[in-house]
Amino acid sequence: MKTFCGRANTSTGAVDWVEESEEYDYHQEIARSCYADMLHDHDRNEKYYQGIRAAVARVKARGEQVIILDIGTGTGLLSMMAVTAGADFCYAVEVFKPMADAAQCIVKKNGFSDKIKIINKHSTDVTVGPDGDMQMKANVLITELFDTELIGEGALPSYEHAHHYLVQDGCEAVPHRATVYAQLVESEMLWNWAQLQPVEVEGARLVPPAEVGRCAGAHSVCDIQLSQVSPHSFTPLGPVCSMFSVDFSQPVNSTFQSHSSQFVARCGGRAQVVLSWWDLEMDPAGSIVCSMAPSWTYPEPETAPWRDHWMQSVYFLPVESKVAEGEELSLTVCHDDYSLWYGLQANRQPDPQTASPLPRPCCTCQAHLVWTRPRFGELNDQWRTESYVSALRSILREDSVCLGVSDGSLLPVFAHMLGAKKVYSFENSRMSKQVIEQILEANSMTGGVELLKSRPEQLTSSDLGGQQISVLMGEPYFSTSLLPWHSLFFWYCRTALTGLLRPDITVLPCSATLHVMAVEFQNLWRIRAPCGTCEGFDVTPMDEMVQRSLEFHESREAEPHPLWEYPCRALTQSTPVMTFDFTQCIPEQPIISEGSLPLTRIGRCHGVVLWMEYQLTEDIAVSAGLIQPVGDQGECEWSRHRKQGVYFLRSPWESSGDGRAALSYSFIFEPTSGDIKMDFSINPGDLLPSDS
């Protein structure tokens, strides 16, 4: 059965109506759910299996039947581990129907149907009794309800309910315990993700509004691959602190709690950021530990397990504060049933009986709701700002009438500071407009930039006071953009505005170029790799719908990833494959590009990276992808501000590196839809398919 779905087109700005099968959403959800990453996480699976075997053995040693409750079973892997370890019966709960259906298929294929019952419900809706979902309460509780913040997927309420209604008193639990760790640091790089910094333009200083500086910021956690944040980019002000633990074998309380850790500052500095992660102890003795600690905490960093379904967290303190070496400090963490937040106190240990609760961070300035954390980093990037200011300086005249087309951009403010006659700017939302107005007011520039509410296609000459635009500028940046070419919305705006532009219009950037490069990923390939077998269990035979969705996603679409967090090596040269001329309107005919990239380095080709480079003027360019030339061994340094596109090959290929084998490409830019259709294939030469 087919249905029509309306979708906002991020490139053209229009709403497209597309025909999809009724299973489309399931296809996408399964394809993007990263179950493959979890199933490839050998350390996680091994530690869970060890913990499950030990728990089953302890119950059997007491002469009891082993009844398992597995909450959040996913593929059913942990339930199959439990039965293999000797459990008598397992109730496996999975609320997401497509995944529950897949688990049912996998369990049946592996011969466990008689001992595993898949329950497609939220665990808080599961009932126990003769007519219930479970015939009896379980005496072993197995869960994988955790996210990067530990409790963000509702682990605490689920545990609380399970202990009240679904498991026996004194039950075994795998994992048995979780412990949250934190470290207070100073880091200019990370702090730039939280607060707007002053900017120097032509000897003038653009300062952030006081409201932004006082704001505690967005409450949502910043989850990243902390292993890719170099220890040289932050200064530890204190030791790694154990903040609190949760014993999952006992009744769990999901209400607000506060915990503090006292320490002496190791050195002086600015307390800005808290780095946080957690460990799982799979057994009561704490001898089986699955750690989320970043690699630089390991004596041998290369031995740290890699995973993407669980990462590490960065928390920004409400305000930065100076600390002195030797100063006694108290780091406090609070949590409700779904999230954590941190605060710092000096020179005293808080009394839990009298201390007032640490308020949850809440954005009051709007800026943290308008700009993402990478966007803050982009706005604070001094080199990038200097590039745009230099480009603007070279094209502006005293009689320039400028129009900015980007979301929450400072370019119009820079144009005003550089002396443009008149500056207009589109703002896509009320909040974004308010933030720019605050910046103008804080710098006594009220009225210096006129903020327009109309969409580009709705703009009239009267909105511009009868003037024609002589400079059209953009970064381009749009909050709705996901993939690199979605920023071509700037081109569609330029085309819609043609009647309001002077014949000799100057456009900044004047063009954009799509670049591609074949790469070998260090670890990212795992999130889309076939599952094969996992700890002795065949997890490949999902139902046809799930398998089709995975194939559709992997073989035909690129997906966005922040590659600075995911190291890779270049196997080909970086190659421009398509150029978009912003000085001209969008062409009526498709733009087509075909060619090949010789594989000139030895390695395993997992896929292709795609990114945009913007030519601001003839001699100034800004890259949203590679920011340094590729190293001699293929090392890549990527922009931290934008996500790059990644197209995973259906199967990895081994390159001998002699250049005889090549990756062929075909691109078609469709002007009517703004889509870029792409296809890649290997011209083998002496290239052989990889076994993994």
XYZ file of C-alpha atoms in Angstrom:
692
model
C 0.000 0.000 0.000
C 1.288 3.476 -0.900
C 0.653 6.800 0.772
C 1.649 10.417 0.142
C 3.831 12.140 2.742
C 4.498 15.860 2.944
C 8.101 16.771 3.694
C 9.890 20.090 4.022
C 12.575 20.260 1.348
C 15.688 21.619 3.062
C 17.315 22.636 -0.230
C 14.419 24.433 -1.955
C 12.384 25.458 1.091
C 9.239 23.982 -0.466
C 6.995 21.213 0.861
C 7.304 18.130 -1.342
C 4.654 15.443 -1.527
C 6.259 12.062 -2.067
C 4.789 8.597 -2.419
C 6.008 6.085 0.132
C 5.061 2.591 1.198
C 3.245 2.272 4.506
C 6.404 0.664 5.910
C 8.593 3.681 5.084
C 8.905 5.013 8.629
C 9.761 1.545 9.928
C 12.425 1.235 7.225
C 14.040 4.490 8.265
C 13.778 3.884 12.004
C 15.387 0.462 11.793
C 18.028 1.603 9.333
C 19.108 4.543 11.499
C 18.769 2.897 14.925
C 22.440 1.874 15.201
C 21.661 -1.639 16.412
C 24.604 -2.743 14.260
C 26.931 -0.604 16.374
C 25.725 -2.281 19.576
C 25.962 -5.734 18.053
C 29.528 -5.009 16.932
C 30.463 -3.767 20.423
C 32.472 -6.816 21.467
C 33.393 -5.374 24.877
C 29.747 -4.656 25.744
C 28.543 -8.061 24.585
C 31.329 -9.956 26.316
C 30.785 -8.151 29.635
C 27.013 -8.673 29.466
C 27.493 -12.372 28.698
C 29.922 -12.785 31.615
C 27.519 -10.992 33.962
C 24.515 -13.019 32.769
C 26.331 -16.351 33.168
C 27.401 -15.385 36.689
C 23.869 -14.262 37.692
C 22.257 -17.439 36.307
C 24.823 -19.544 38.180
C 24.108 -17.740 41.463
C 20.358 -18.362 41.177
C 20.865 -22.008 40.243
C 23.205 -22.425 43.218
C 20.247 -21.446 45.416
C 18.223 -24.266 43.850
C 15.778 -21.910 42.103
C 14.400 -21.812 38.596
C 15.926 -18.933 36.637
C 13.229 -16.604 35.297
C 14.615 -13.673 33.303
C 13.066 -10.277 32.617
C 14.911 -8.546 29.775
C 13.720 -4.922 29.420
C 14.587 -3.246 26.124
C 15.565 -6.479 24.415
C 16.200 -4.973 20.962
C 17.347 -7.860 18.773
C 16.850 -10.361 21.610
C 20.591 -10.914 21.979
C 20.741 -10.667 25.792
C 17.765 -12.996 26.169
C 19.470 -15.569 23.960
C 22.605 -15.202 26.065
C 20.544 -15.879 29.190
C 18.932 -19.040 27.814
C 22.295 -20.279 26.557
C 23.674 -19.677 30.058
C 20.980 -21.987 31.479
C 17.988 -19.754 32.216
C 14.689 -21.656 32.354
C 12.565 -18.943 30.738
C 12.934 -15.360 29.565
C 10.399 -12.556 29.142
C 11.860 -10.120 26.613
C 10.188 -6.695 26.510
C 10.538 -4.374 23.499
C 8.232 -1.373 22.999
C 9.251 -0.583 19.383
C 7.096 -2.855 17.230
C 9.407 -3.207 14.203
C 12.237 -4.206 16.507
C 10.006 -6.539 18.501
C 9.011 -8.222 15.223
C 12.681 -8.511 14.259
C 13.534 -9.984 17.677
C 10.742 -12.528 17.273
C 12.202 -13.586 13.932
C 15.769 -13.758 15.280
C 14.768 -15.746 18.382
C 12.848 -18.215 16.220
C 15.671 -18.568 13.711
C 18.112 -19.384 16.500
C 15.821 -21.992 18.077
C 14.882 -20.163 21.283
C 11.137 -19.667 20.738
C 10.164 -22.172 23.421
C 12.126 -20.347 26.113
C 11.866 -16.670 25.102
C 8.613 -14.721 24.955
C 8.757 -11.385 23.140
C 6.413 -8.826 24.715
C 5.728 -5.809 22.505
C 4.942 -3.294 25.275
C 6.552 -0.670 27.410
C 7.747 -2.418 30.547
C 5.492 -0.240 32.715
C 2.486 -1.729 30.884
C 3.548 -5.345 31.427
C 1.340 -7.380 33.772
C 2.060 -10.453 35.910
C -0.396 -13.265 36.680
C -2.262 -16.216 35.128
C -3.774 -13.965 32.441
C -0.870 -11.510 32.317
C 2.101 -11.048 30.028
C 4.301 -12.821 32.587
C 3.153 -15.904 34.469
C 5.384 -15.094 37.437
C 7.813 -12.461 38.654
C 11.393 -12.762 37.460
C 14.374 -13.371 39.711
C 16.970 -12.050 37.256
C 16.583 -8.566 35.766
C 18.555 -7.858 32.596
C 18.380 -4.408 31.036
C 20.010 -2.260 28.387
C 18.119 0.977 28.973
C 21.080 3.326 28.998
C 22.144 6.258 26.894
C 25.180 8.525 26.920
C 23.785 10.303 30.000
C 22.997 6.902 31.594
C 19.413 7.736 32.554
C 18.182 9.661 29.498
C 16.104 6.785 28.102
C 14.021 6.535 31.260
C 16.069 3.839 32.977
C 15.191 4.972 36.518
C 11.363 4.948 36.151
C 11.578 1.595 34.360
C 13.699 0.107 37.158
C 11.431 1.631 39.785
C 8.346 0.034 38.210
C 10.080 -3.314 37.633
C 11.113 -3.640 41.268
C 7.587 -2.856 42.420
C 5.682 -5.112 40.047
C 7.786 -7.381 37.830
C 10.709 -8.869 39.777
C 11.130 -10.681 43.091
C 12.680 -9.037 46.126
C 16.408 -9.609 46.211
C 16.573 -10.378 42.496
C 19.826 -10.559 40.607
C 20.453 -7.682 38.199
C 22.684 -7.437 35.141
C 24.158 -4.883 35.191
C 24.330 -4.824 38.979
C 25.497 -1.257 39.460
C 26.271 1.948 37.528
C 28.644 4.702 38.637
C 28.815 8.213 37.177
C 32.182 9.992 37.021
C 33.035 13.643 36.354
C 36.035 15.914 35.983
C 36.123 19.715 36.194
C 38.204 21.341 33.444
C 39.071 24.611 31.772
C 38.795 24.456 27.991
C 38.575 27.375 25.600
C 37.619 25.006 22.772
C 34.691 23.475 24.655
C 33.603 26.734 26.287
C 33.280 28.237 22.814
C 30.354 25.836 22.344
C 28.509 27.454 25.241
C 29.006 31.225 25.094
C 29.335 33.824 22.354
C 32.744 35.515 22.550
C 33.616 39.127 21.604
C 34.659 39.710 17.988
C 37.122 42.278 16.645
C 36.035 43.911 13.355
C 38.072 46.764 11.853
C 39.299 47.855 15.264
C 35.790 47.794 16.729
C 34.702 45.232 19.296
C 31.410 43.378 18.888
C 30.361 42.132 22.325
C 27.716 39.548 23.185
C 24.584 40.745 24.984
C 24.727 40.603 28.775
C 21.663 38.325 28.682
C 23.672 35.709 26.773
C 26.621 35.881 29.168
C 24.383 35.442 32.201
C 22.397 32.594 30.652
C 22.954 29.063 31.973
C 22.433 27.697 28.469
C 20.473 24.800 27.052
C 19.706 21.931 29.384
C 20.237 19.155 26.839
C 23.393 17.109 27.231
C 26.275 17.567 24.791
C 27.238 14.015 23.848
C 30.456 13.529 21.891
C 33.299 11.100 21.278
C 35.423 12.560 24.063
C 38.329 10.347 23.027
C 38.717 12.682 20.021
C 39.081 15.752 22.242
C 42.822 16.022 22.764
C 43.981 16.297 26.403
C 46.006 19.289 25.161
C 42.741 21.173 24.529
C 41.704 21.252 28.204
C 43.260 21.694 31.633
C 42.013 19.414 34.455
C 41.294 21.526 37.538
C 40.557 18.506 39.708
C 40.683 14.707 39.730
C 38.160 12.356 38.164
C 35.417 12.189 40.823
C 32.964 9.393 41.519
C 29.704 11.340 41.702
C 27.051 8.706 42.492
C 26.121 5.062 41.987
C 22.842 3.242 41.342
C 22.339 -0.329 42.607
C 19.981 -1.960 40.111
C 19.407 -5.044 42.262
C 17.559 -2.898 44.818
C 14.431 -0.715 44.488
C 15.368 2.429 42.556
C 14.111 5.941 43.291
C 13.486 8.082 40.217
C 12.778 11.334 42.086
C 15.146 14.328 42.223
C 18.486 13.643 43.912
C 21.662 15.605 44.502
C 25.213 14.334 45.084
C 28.468 16.193 45.757
C 32.146 15.367 45.582
C 34.793 17.424 47.388
C 38.351 17.894 46.153
C 41.275 20.329 46.148
C 41.987 22.220 42.929
C 45.096 20.864 41.237
C 45.871 24.200 39.588
C 44.413 27.626 39.084
C 42.195 28.427 36.137
C 38.677 29.065 34.930
C 36.115 26.459 35.908
C 33.985 26.117 32.792
C 33.203 22.564 31.800
C 32.476 19.178 33.364
C 33.458 16.028 31.462
C 31.369 13.018 32.456
C 30.998 9.310 31.759
C 29.895 6.135 33.555
C 30.759 2.501 34.211
C 28.590 -0.589 34.471
C 29.512 -3.277 37.003
C 27.933 -6.494 35.772
C 28.301 -8.433 39.044
C 28.012 -7.620 42.782
C 31.771 -7.986 43.288
C 32.526 -5.402 40.611
C 34.892 -7.785 38.833
C 33.180 -7.439 35.436
C 33.235 -3.785 34.385
C 32.096 -2.168 31.148
C 33.542 1.353 31.093
C 32.578 4.387 29.017
C 35.760 6.262 29.987
C 37.488 8.122 27.118
C 40.609 6.553 25.674
C 42.993 9.090 27.215
C 42.147 7.770 30.698
C 43.598 4.361 29.727
C 47.298 3.515 30.296
C 47.268 2.314 26.673
C 44.678 4.481 24.854
C 44.605 2.217 21.799
C 43.090 -0.568 23.944
C 39.975 1.468 24.800
C 36.832 -0.077 23.250
C 35.071 2.034 20.624
C 31.315 2.508 20.689
C 28.899 5.053 19.285
C 25.631 4.075 20.979
C 27.222 5.168 24.266
C 29.600 8.113 24.253
C 30.677 10.672 26.844
C 29.020 13.880 28.025
C 30.091 17.507 28.248
C 28.241 19.754 30.697
C 28.736 23.514 30.731
C 28.626 25.256 34.090
C 26.018 28.057 34.303
C 28.846 30.608 34.575
C 32.596 30.285 34.472
C 34.439 31.048 37.710
C 38.067 31.471 38.719
C 39.599 28.873 41.020
C 42.982 28.944 42.731
C 45.431 26.093 43.122
C 44.804 24.349 46.436
C 41.280 25.758 46.772
C 38.711 23.414 48.271
C 35.889 22.818 45.803
C 32.618 20.941 45.789
C 31.252 19.621 42.500
C 27.538 18.865 42.643
C 25.454 16.782 40.263
C 21.672 16.711 40.321
C 19.364 14.423 38.441
C 15.680 13.871 37.952
C 14.263 10.801 36.258
C 15.766 11.598 32.842
C 18.705 14.022 33.003
C 21.748 15.331 34.880
C 23.134 18.812 35.522
C 26.196 20.109 37.383
C 27.186 23.027 39.576
C 30.314 24.135 41.443
C 30.707 25.561 44.928
C 33.891 26.783 46.587
C 35.337 26.633 50.108
C 32.516 24.675 51.713
C 30.885 21.296 51.739
C 27.142 21.630 51.173
C 24.849 20.224 53.831
C 22.344 18.006 51.990
C 19.751 18.810 54.665
C 19.933 22.580 54.294
C 21.402 23.254 50.853
C 18.949 24.630 48.320
C 18.508 22.500 45.192
C 20.815 23.325 42.323
C 18.537 24.871 39.679
C 18.226 23.053 36.389
C 19.885 25.036 33.557
C 17.370 26.839 31.405
C 18.028 29.139 28.467
C 16.610 32.603 29.125
C 18.432 34.497 26.355
C 17.035 32.531 23.372
C 20.521 32.241 21.834
C 21.047 28.697 23.128
C 17.739 27.727 21.543
C 18.566 29.395 18.220
C 22.193 28.249 17.903
C 23.367 24.679 18.367
C 26.630 24.048 20.193
C 28.578 23.486 16.946
C 27.039 26.731 15.692
C 28.358 28.588 18.764
C 31.770 27.136 17.937
C 31.432 28.319 14.344
C 30.500 31.855 15.378
C 33.477 31.899 17.765
C 35.963 30.618 15.169
C 38.334 33.578 14.814
C 39.957 32.374 11.573
C 36.582 31.817 9.951
C 35.318 35.232 11.069
C 38.440 36.916 9.696
C 37.874 35.175 6.346
C 34.329 36.514 6.069
C 35.292 39.987 7.259
C 38.171 40.137 4.749
C 35.837 39.026 1.958
C 33.204 41.597 2.946
C 35.793 44.351 3.168
C 36.925 43.617 -0.382
C 33.437 43.891 -1.923
C 31.637 46.561 0.113
C 31.292 50.146 -1.078
C 29.901 53.238 0.643
C 26.695 52.918 -1.394
C 26.317 49.132 -0.887
C 22.811 47.920 -0.122
C 23.235 44.472 1.442
C 20.882 41.582 2.089
C 21.857 38.652 4.315
C 20.351 35.205 3.715
C 21.324 32.848 6.542
C 19.865 31.837 9.898
C 21.059 33.774 12.951
C 24.091 35.090 11.104
C 26.441 37.881 12.173
C 27.427 38.720 8.572
C 24.844 41.531 8.300
C 26.207 43.017 11.544
C 29.740 42.832 10.146
C 28.577 44.539 6.926
C 27.109 47.390 8.974
C 30.326 47.703 10.994
C 32.300 47.860 7.730
C 30.312 50.845 6.540
C 27.656 49.517 4.171
C 25.020 52.115 3.303
C 22.080 49.865 4.198
C 21.852 46.303 5.496
C 18.847 43.984 5.489
C 18.691 40.440 6.840
C 16.206 37.597 6.663
C 15.550 35.828 9.954
C 13.655 32.567 9.836
C 12.162 32.678 13.331
C 10.993 35.075 16.005
C 13.640 33.820 18.455
C 16.435 34.248 15.943
C 15.255 37.783 15.242
C 15.242 38.554 18.976
C 18.823 37.286 19.391
C 20.160 39.471 16.579
C 18.210 42.438 17.970
C 19.862 41.854 21.378
C 23.302 41.878 19.741
C 22.542 45.105 17.900
C 21.222 46.741 21.064
C 24.198 45.592 23.165
C 26.529 47.248 20.655
C 24.487 50.448 20.167
C 23.630 49.486 16.595
C 19.858 49.460 16.857
C 18.540 50.181 13.394
C 21.877 49.344 11.797
C 20.452 46.146 10.360
C 16.819 45.887 9.307
C 15.468 42.410 10.016
C 12.920 41.168 7.487
C 10.106 38.787 8.319
C 9.131 37.930 4.739
C 10.380 34.856 2.953
C 12.646 35.600 -0.041
C 9.940 34.787 -2.585
C 7.546 37.160 -0.777
C 9.914 40.123 -0.638
C 8.867 43.197 -2.625
C 10.602 46.394 -3.658
C 8.598 48.324 -1.077
C 10.130 46.166 1.686
C 13.484 47.548 0.558
C 12.347 51.162 0.305
C 12.487 50.969 -3.474
C 16.210 50.139 -3.441
C 17.859 47.293 -5.301
C 20.268 44.936 -3.573
C 23.904 45.345 -4.611
C 25.425 42.731 -2.243
C 23.743 39.416 -1.455
C 25.556 37.545 1.299
C 25.257 34.334 3.257
C 27.535 31.933 5.098
C 25.431 29.947 4.041
C 23.982 28.438 7.223
C 20.438 27.185 7.772
C 19.205 25.478 10.924
C 17.181 22.952 8.894
C 20.186 21.741 6.881
C 21.347 18.203 7.559
C 23.498 17.250 4.584
C 26.149 19.562 3.070
C 24.176 20.357 -0.094
C 21.102 21.439 1.863
C 22.826 24.829 2.143
C 21.986 25.265 -1.550
C 18.798 26.822 -0.184
C 20.887 29.996 -0.476
C 20.928 29.485 -4.265
C 17.159 29.067 -4.382
C 16.764 32.280 -2.381
C 19.133 34.073 -4.735
C 17.040 32.897 -7.694
C 13.760 33.951 -6.038
C 15.202 37.426 -5.409
C 16.404 38.028 -8.975
C 13.972 40.889 -9.680
C 15.235 42.820 -6.631
C 18.937 42.463 -7.407
C 21.028 44.971 -9.334
C 22.357 43.728 -12.696
C 25.904 44.049 -11.327
C 25.019 42.167 -8.091
C 27.897 40.867 -5.983
C 27.141 37.523 -4.332
C 29.089 36.223 -1.329
C 29.871 33.375 -1.535
C 30.100 33.502 -5.302
C 30.051 29.731 -5.659
C 30.090 26.420 -3.818
C 31.880 23.228 -4.765
C 30.954 19.703 -3.736
C 34.050 17.677 -2.859
C 34.364 13.911 -2.478
C 37.028 11.536 -1.202
C 37.115 7.779 -0.636
C 38.166 6.851 2.900
C 38.951 4.091 5.336
C 37.195 4.662 8.663
C 38.871 3.655 11.870
C 35.568 2.677 13.502
C 32.569 4.469 12.005
C 32.059 1.671 9.453
C 30.717 -0.479 12.307
C 27.403 1.398 12.468
C 26.410 0.163 9.007
C 28.313 -3.127 8.772
C 26.429 -6.432 8.412
C 25.887 -7.995 11.808
C 26.836 -11.580 10.951
C 27.311 -13.462 14.201
C 27.637 -11.898 17.628
C 28.954 -13.827 20.617
C 27.914 -17.047 18.912
C 24.406 -15.897 17.934
C 23.211 -15.349 14.379
C 21.619 -11.895 14.336
C 21.404 -11.472 10.587
C 18.022 -13.109 9.781
C 15.736 -10.174 10.442
C 12.419 -10.175 8.646
C 12.396 -9.032 5.029
C 11.087 -5.585 5.878
C 13.988 -4.871 8.228
C 16.567 -6.268 5.826
C 15.158 -4.224 2.948
C 15.313 -1.063 5.018
C 18.953 -1.635 5.859
C 19.838 -2.287 2.223
C 17.863 0.759 1.052
C 19.567 3.009 3.544
C 23.110 1.767 3.070
C 23.184 1.520 -0.704
C 21.362 4.650 -1.859
C 21.683 7.465 0.675
C 24.364 9.605 2.223
C 24.008 10.467 5.892
C 25.417 13.304 8.039
C 28.234 12.711 10.526
C 30.626 15.067 12.387
C 33.814 13.437 11.114
C 36.126 15.220 13.554
C 34.764 12.677 16.036
C 35.346 9.722 13.708
C 38.929 9.363 12.423
C 39.455 8.185 8.880
C 42.221 7.939 6.292
C 42.003 9.245 2.755
C 42.511 6.568 0.085
C 42.058 8.987 -2.845
C 42.690 12.633 -3.519
C 40.098 15.199 -2.437
C 38.248 15.953 -5.664
C 35.745 18.690 -6.630
C 32.929 17.003 -8.547
C 30.270 19.691 -8.927
C 30.261 23.503 -8.802
C 27.237 25.725 -8.134
C 27.536 29.280 -9.476
C 25.638 31.580 -7.119
C 26.177 34.591 -9.380
C 23.680 32.993 -11.771
C 20.160 31.675 -11.221
C 19.558 27.971 -10.785
C 19.653 26.334 -14.229
C 16.587 24.642 -15.635
C 18.495 21.518 -16.655
C 20.150 19.045 -14.247
C 23.856 19.363 -13.500
C 25.620 16.066 -14.186
C 29.100 15.003 -13.120
C 30.826 11.666 -13.693
C 34.368 10.477 -13.135
C 36.607 8.251 -11.069
C 38.972 8.536 -8.118
C 42.111 6.338 -8.273
C 42.763 4.589 -4.963
C 46.321 5.702 -4.273
C 46.757 4.461 -0.688
C 46.694 0.987 0.806
C 43.634 0.432 3.012
C 40.079 -0.769 3.267
C 37.661 1.507 1.453
C 34.495 1.799 3.559
C 32.832 4.684 1.797
C 32.923 8.208 0.458
C 32.964 11.537 2.320
C 31.206 14.543 0.773
C 31.413 18.198 1.813
C 31.006 21.738 0.508
C 33.628 24.419 0.051
C 32.472 28.019 -0.395
C 34.346 30.480 -2.588
C 33.692 33.805 -0.856
C 35.728 35.816 -3.356
C 38.294 34.905 -5.991
C 41.006 34.435 -3.367
C 39.122 33.583 -0.142
C 37.474 30.200 0.468
C 35.953 28.486 3.486
C 35.636 24.722 3.817
C 32.894 22.876 5.685
C 34.912 19.682 5.355
C 38.681 19.287 5.225
C 40.376 22.241 6.910
C 43.958 21.100 6.284
C 45.610 19.257 3.379
C 45.511 15.485 3.726
C 48.595 14.135 5.526
C 51.251 11.883 4.005
C 49.587 8.795 5.485
C 46.081 9.952 4.603
C 45.339 11.713 7.906
C 42.340 14.047 7.764
C 41.417 17.102 9.834
C 37.741 18.002 9.601
C 35.735 21.084 10.488
C 34.134 20.810 13.933
C 31.341 23.182 12.951
C 29.494 21.284 10.237
C 28.598 17.673 9.596
C 29.949 16.032 6.485
C 28.071 13.595 4.263
C 29.043 9.917 4.380
C 28.045 7.366 1.768
C 28.802 3.838 2.985
C 29.617 1.252 0.343
C 27.560 -1.915 0.502
C 30.765 -3.866 1.139
C 34.257 -2.590 2.008
C 37.031 -3.094 -0.516
C 40.751 -3.669 -0.072
C 42.953 -1.240 -1.976
C 46.508 -2.120 -2.957
C 47.199 1.604 -3.308
C 48.880 1.473 -6.712
C 46.183 3.625 -8.348
C 45.056 1.026 -10.884
C 41.784 0.492 -9.029
C 39.366 3.423 -8.802
C 36.094 4.502 -7.298
C 33.714 5.619 -10.065
C 31.109 8.257 -9.271
C 28.008 9.729 -10.848
C 26.183 12.834 -9.563
C 22.983 14.445 -10.796
C 21.735 17.692 -9.283
C 17.984 18.015 -9.901
C 17.027 21.737 -9.936
C 13.327 21.089 -9.391
C 13.880 19.155 -6.158
C 17.266 20.344 -4.948
C 18.301 16.704 -4.543
C 21.668 15.312 -5.516
C 21.391 11.747 -6.729
C 24.627 9.840 -6.479
C 25.998 6.463 -7.310
C 29.378 4.851 -6.668
C 31.016 1.693 -7.899
C 34.423 0.111 -7.778
C 36.446 -0.397 -10.948
C 38.316 -3.361 -9.528
C 41.695 -3.505 -11.217
C 43.549 -5.619 -8.661
C 41.026 -4.603 -5.942
C 39.481 -7.474 -4.006
C 36.349 -7.397 -1.795
C 37.040 -7.488 1.925
C 35.834 -10.405 4.024
C 34.586 -8.163 6.851
